[in-house]
Structures are given as C-alpha cells and as structure tokens.
Amino acid sequence: MKRAAIYLRVSTQDQHTSNQETELRQAAERAGWQVVQVYRDHGISGAKGRDKRPAFDALHRDAAKRQFDVVMAWNVDRLGRSLQDLVGFLSELHALKVDLFLHQQGLDTTTPAGKAMFQMLGVFAEFERSIIQERVRAGLQRARREGKRLGRPPIAPALKERIQDALKAPGRTEGVRVIAQRFGVNPGTVQAISAELSGRPFDGSSASAAA
C-alpha cells in the first residue's frame, strides 16, 4: 500500500481546507493509498516561496526522508503559481521516487499516462522560459532604440563628490557597505565610484561580495 501525503493551502484566513481534504482522502481510499500525513498552509499565497510556506517546506523535507510515496494536492495552484514552479517540484519528487496526484487536473504520476503528462509539462515549462527570455531581450532592445537609460539612475553630482571624498579620506577604515549606509545608496554604487577613482573597470562582482 502506497503512503500518501496531502498538501492543503488557502490564501486567506477565512477560507477552509476541509472540503479539499475530504475529496483527497476519498481519492486516496479509491486508489488504495494510506494517508500518513497532512500538511496545511493557511492564509499564505501560492506566489510565496517555499521559505514563506512552513507546511510546504516541511513537505519537501519529509519527501527527502522518504516518509511517503505520493503527494496529493487539490489543484496545481495549491503548489505554486507558475508552470516552472510545478515542474521544479515535480522534478524534485521524481528524483526522490515520490509520485504526485493533482485532483482537479487528473494528474497521477503513478500511472503511465501521468508520467507522460509530466514529460509534456517539462516541455511546456522550457517553452515558457524561452518566451520570457525573448520578451526580456525584446524589451531591452526597444528601450535602447528609444534612448532610455538602463540600470540604476545616476546619483546627484554633489552626492557623488561626497562619496568620493569619503573613499579618499586618509587612513579610511570604513568599508563599502558602511559608506553606502551613511549616504543612503546601494553598495554597488559606492563600489562603482571606487572603481572610477582607481581607474579599473567595474563588473559588479566585487560589489556583490562587498554587499
């Protein structure tokens, strides 16, 4: 008998998961699966990441421990808001040899048809990524043609001069982060100004390390 884990989520506190749970328990009984754990996230949007969804995070950790064989959810949007989120979750479960059952979509990866659907989802997720990347590139090209400035807006000359003075101060002990906090700017901005003063190119990697 397969061990099943049910994941339930509602976006607002005044919504209830009882109907979802009843339907999923009935589906598990029909399939001959034993429900061994129920994970509930109340009042949490599906757009939030795993770290903001305690029950979903616990589900991931218990899946890694192989505490169940199949994850059951009422609808795909209970797991995430994008196709990429779903495929990423499916891939993680697949690597752990844990199956997925989605009631509303009729997806059951314990069956040959469900496994084929999973492969198709991977194809569509890759297609979605390609479309997003193409739209970003097209948007950047359009902005350049229209003469729009990309990246952070330039800071005021007077503020830049004050930052330069701070960087050039004799015996300076303040780091990039401290100077950035003092003047209310991003550490990358201070790092770029420092690069200008030293005459070296700025690629942003050192700023990430300093931040």
Short mmCIF file of C-alpha atoms in Angstrom, two decimals:
data_model
loop_
_atom_site.label_atom_id
_atom_site.label_comp_id
_atom_site.label_asym_id
_atom_site.label_seq_id
_atom_site.Cartn_x
_atom_site.Cartn_y
_atom_site.Cartn_z
CA MET A 1 0.00 0.00 0.00
CA LYS A 2 1.37 3.40 -1.02
CA ARG A 3 1.80 6.02 1.72
CA ALA A 4 0.17 9.32 0.75
CA ALA A 5 0.81 12.85 1.99
CA ILE A 6 -1.85 15.51 1.45
CA TYR A 7 -0.89 19.16 0.92
CA LEU A 8 -3.56 21.80 1.53
CA ARG A 9 -3.30 25.57 1.10
CA VAL A 10 -5.70 28.52 1.19
CA SER A 11 -4.74 32.13 0.52
CA THR A 12 -6.82 33.82 3.23
CA GLN A 13 -7.52 33.06 6.89
CA ASP A 14 -11.30 32.91 6.37
CA GLN A 15 -11.01 30.09 3.81
CA HIS A 16 -11.07 26.45 4.86
CA THR A 17 -9.25 23.34 3.65
CA SER A 18 -11.82 20.81 4.90
CA ASN A 19 -13.51 20.28 1.52
CA GLN A 20 -10.16 19.79 -0.21
CA GLU A 21 -9.07 17.28 2.42
CA THR A 22 -12.32 15.29 2.24
CA GLU A 23 -12.08 14.92 -1.55
CA LEU A 24 -8.41 13.94 -1.42
CA ARG A 25 -8.97 11.38 1.34
CA GLN A 26 -11.74 9.83 -0.74
CA ALA A 27 -9.42 9.72 -3.77
CA ALA A 28 -6.73 8.06 -1.67
CA GLU A 29 -9.21 5.46 -0.44
CA ARG A 30 -10.30 4.68 -4.03
CA ALA A 31 -6.65 4.27 -5.06
CA GLY A 32 -5.87 2.08 -2.08
CA TRP A 33 -3.39 4.55 -0.58
CA GLN A 34 -2.88 5.18 3.15
CA VAL A 35 -2.84 8.87 4.16
CA VAL A 36 0.06 9.17 6.60
CA GLN A 37 0.43 12.97 6.85
CA VAL A 38 -1.49 16.17 6.09
CA TYR A 39 0.33 19.48 5.55
CA ARG A 40 -1.68 22.73 5.81
CA ASP A 41 -0.69 26.30 4.92
CA HIS A 42 -3.41 28.77 5.97
CA GLY A 43 -3.60 32.34 4.71
CA ILE A 44 -0.50 32.05 2.52
CA SER A 45 -0.36 32.98 -1.16
CA GLY A 46 0.93 30.43 -3.64
CA ALA A 47 3.17 33.15 -5.07
CA LYS A 48 5.31 33.00 -1.92
CA GLY A 49 8.41 30.84 -1.92
CA ARG A 50 8.99 27.65 -0.01
CA ASP A 51 10.67 29.55 2.85
CA LYS A 52 7.44 31.53 3.47
CA ARG A 53 5.22 28.41 3.44
CA PRO A 54 6.07 26.34 6.56
CA ALA A 55 3.95 23.31 5.69
CA PHE A 56 5.20 23.22 2.10
CA ASP A 57 8.77 23.41 3.39
CA ALA A 58 8.07 20.54 5.80
CA LEU A 59 6.62 18.56 2.90
CA HIS A 60 9.87 18.98 0.95
CA ARG A 61 11.98 17.91 3.92
CA ASP A 62 9.84 14.85 4.66
CA ALA A 63 9.86 13.85 0.99
CA ALA A 64 13.66 13.84 1.15
CA LYS A 65 13.35 11.44 4.11
CA ARG A 66 11.03 9.19 2.02
CA GLN A 67 8.28 9.39 4.64
CA PHE A 68 5.64 8.90 1.92
CA ASP A 69 5.32 7.61 -1.65
CA VAL A 70 2.89 10.06 -3.24
CA VAL A 71 1.96 13.72 -2.67
CA MET A 72 -1.69 14.66 -3.16
CA ALA A 73 -3.00 18.19 -3.80
CA TRP A 74 -6.42 19.54 -4.77
CA ASN A 75 -5.21 21.73 -7.61
CA VAL A 76 -1.95 22.65 -9.30
CA ASP A 77 -2.24 26.23 -8.00
CA ARG A 78 -2.05 24.90 -4.43
CA LEU A 79 1.60 24.04 -5.14
CA GLY A 80 2.67 27.19 -7.00
CA ARG A 81 1.62 29.95 -9.33
CA SER A 82 3.73 29.08 -12.37
CA LEU A 83 4.41 26.12 -14.60
CA GLN A 84 8.08 26.36 -13.75
CA ASP A 85 7.29 26.04 -10.03
CA LEU A 86 5.25 22.92 -10.70
CA VAL A 87 7.87 21.29 -12.91
CA GLY A 88 10.61 22.13 -10.41
CA PHE A 89 8.61 20.50 -7.63
CA LEU A 90 7.79 17.52 -9.83
CA SER A 91 11.44 17.09 -10.75
CA GLU A 92 12.42 17.07 -7.09
CA LEU A 93 9.77 14.47 -6.29
CA HIS A 94 10.76 12.40 -9.33
CA ALA A 95 14.40 12.33 -8.21
CA LEU A 96 13.21 11.07 -4.81
CA LYS A 97 10.93 8.49 -6.49
CA VAL A 98 7.86 10.16 -4.97
CA ASP A 99 4.74 10.47 -7.15
CA LEU A 100 2.23 13.33 -7.46
CA PHE A 101 -1.56 13.33 -7.63
CA LEU A 102 -3.47 16.51 -8.63
CA HIS A 103 -7.22 16.06 -8.18
CA GLN A 104 -8.58 18.83 -10.42
CA GLN A 105 -6.14 18.21 -13.28
CA GLY A 106 -6.48 14.43 -13.10
CA LEU A 107 -2.68 14.13 -12.97
CA ASP A 108 -1.42 10.93 -11.36
CA THR A 109 2.23 10.12 -11.99
CA THR A 110 1.76 6.61 -10.58
CA THR A 111 0.17 5.76 -13.96
CA PRO A 112 1.82 5.63 -17.42
CA ALA A 113 -0.47 8.44 -18.65
CA GLY A 114 0.54 10.60 -15.68
CA LYS A 115 4.24 10.03 -16.33
CA ALA A 116 3.72 11.06 -19.97
CA MET A 117 1.90 14.21 -18.83
CA PHE A 118 4.84 15.04 -16.57
CA GLN A 119 7.20 14.87 -19.55
CA MET A 120 4.90 17.19 -21.53
CA LEU A 121 4.84 19.66 -18.63
CA GLY A 122 8.63 19.79 -18.80
CA VAL A 123 8.45 20.67 -22.49
CA PHE A 124 5.93 23.46 -21.87
CA ALA A 125 7.96 24.83 -18.96
CA GLU A 126 11.00 25.12 -21.20
CA PHE A 127 8.83 26.84 -23.81
CA GLU A 128 7.58 29.29 -21.15
CA ARG A 129 11.17 30.10 -20.11
CA SER A 130 12.12 30.75 -23.74
CA ILE A 131 9.17 33.12 -24.22
CA ILE A 132 10.04 35.07 -21.05
CA GLN A 133 13.70 35.38 -22.08
CA GLU A 134 12.72 36.54 -25.57
CA ARG A 135 10.36 39.17 -24.15
CA VAL A 136 13.08 40.48 -21.85
CA ARG A 137 15.56 40.75 -24.71
CA ALA A 138 12.99 42.45 -26.94
CA GLY A 139 12.14 44.92 -24.15
CA LEU A 140 15.81 45.81 -23.63
CA GLN A 141 16.35 46.32 -27.35
CA ARG A 142 13.26 48.54 -27.59
CA ALA A 143 14.44 50.62 -24.62
CA ARG A 144 17.85 51.12 -26.22
CA ARG A 145 16.28 52.18 -29.54
CA GLU A 146 14.15 54.72 -27.66
CA GLY A 147 17.23 56.08 -25.93
CA LYS A 148 16.14 55.02 -22.47
CA ARG A 149 18.81 54.60 -19.82
CA LEU A 150 19.10 51.06 -18.44
CA GLY A 151 20.14 50.24 -14.90
CA ARG A 152 20.19 52.42 -11.83
CA PRO A 153 19.61 56.16 -12.33
CA PRO A 154 22.74 58.31 -11.80
CA ILE A 155 23.15 59.92 -8.39
CA ALA A 156 23.40 63.67 -7.88
CA PRO A 157 26.87 65.11 -8.63
CA ALA A 158 27.12 66.62 -5.15
CA LEU A 159 26.38 63.26 -3.51
CA LYS A 160 28.87 61.50 -5.76
CA GLU A 161 31.53 64.01 -4.77
CA ARG A 162 30.85 63.42 -1.07
CA ILE A 163 31.18 59.67 -1.58
CA GLN A 164 34.45 60.21 -3.44
CA ASP A 165 35.75 62.31 -0.53
CA ALA A 166 34.80 59.52 1.90
CA LEU A 167 36.60 56.95 -0.24
CA LYS A 168 39.72 59.13 -0.49
CA ALA A 169 39.82 60.03 3.21
CA PRO A 170 43.34 59.48 4.64
CA GLY A 171 43.52 56.36 6.78
CA ARG A 172 39.99 55.34 5.80
CA THR A 173 38.65 52.45 7.89
CA GLU A 174 35.07 52.43 6.60
CA GLY A 175 34.19 49.68 4.13
CA VAL A 176 31.95 49.94 1.09
CA ARG A 177 28.86 48.81 3.00
CA VAL A 178 29.35 51.35 5.81
CA ILE A 179 29.87 54.22 3.36
CA ALA A 180 26.80 53.15 1.39
CA GLN A 181 24.67 53.12 4.55
CA ARG A 182 25.99 56.54 5.59
CA PHE A 183 24.99 58.14 2.30
CA GLY A 184 21.85 56.07 1.72
CA VAL A 185 22.96 54.43 -1.53
CA ASN A 186 23.45 50.88 -2.78
CA PRO A 187 26.88 49.30 -2.04
CA GLY A 188 27.24 48.71 -5.78
CA THR A 189 27.08 52.46 -6.36
CA VAL A 190 29.94 53.05 -3.91
CA GLN A 191 31.94 50.22 -5.48
CA ALA A 192 31.45 51.72 -8.95
CA ILE A 193 32.64 55.14 -7.76
CA SER A 194 35.65 53.48 -6.12
CA ALA A 195 36.44 51.74 -9.41
CA GLU A 196 36.31 55.08 -11.23
CA LEU A 197 38.75 56.60 -8.75
CA SER A 198 41.22 53.75 -9.18
CA GLY A 199 40.80 53.65 -12.96
CA ARG A 200 39.81 49.99 -13.06
CA PRO A 201 36.75 48.51 -14.81
CA PHE A 202 33.69 47.72 -12.68
CA ASP A 203 31.85 44.43 -13.37
CA GLY A 204 29.63 44.27 -10.29
CA SER A 205 31.07 41.02 -8.91
CA SER A 206 33.16 42.74 -6.28
CA ALA A 207 30.16 44.79 -5.24
CA SER A 208 28.15 41.63 -4.65
CA ALA A 209 30.93 40.32 -2.44
CA ALA A 210 31.17 43.61 -0.56
CA ALA A 211 27.40 43.74 -0.10
#
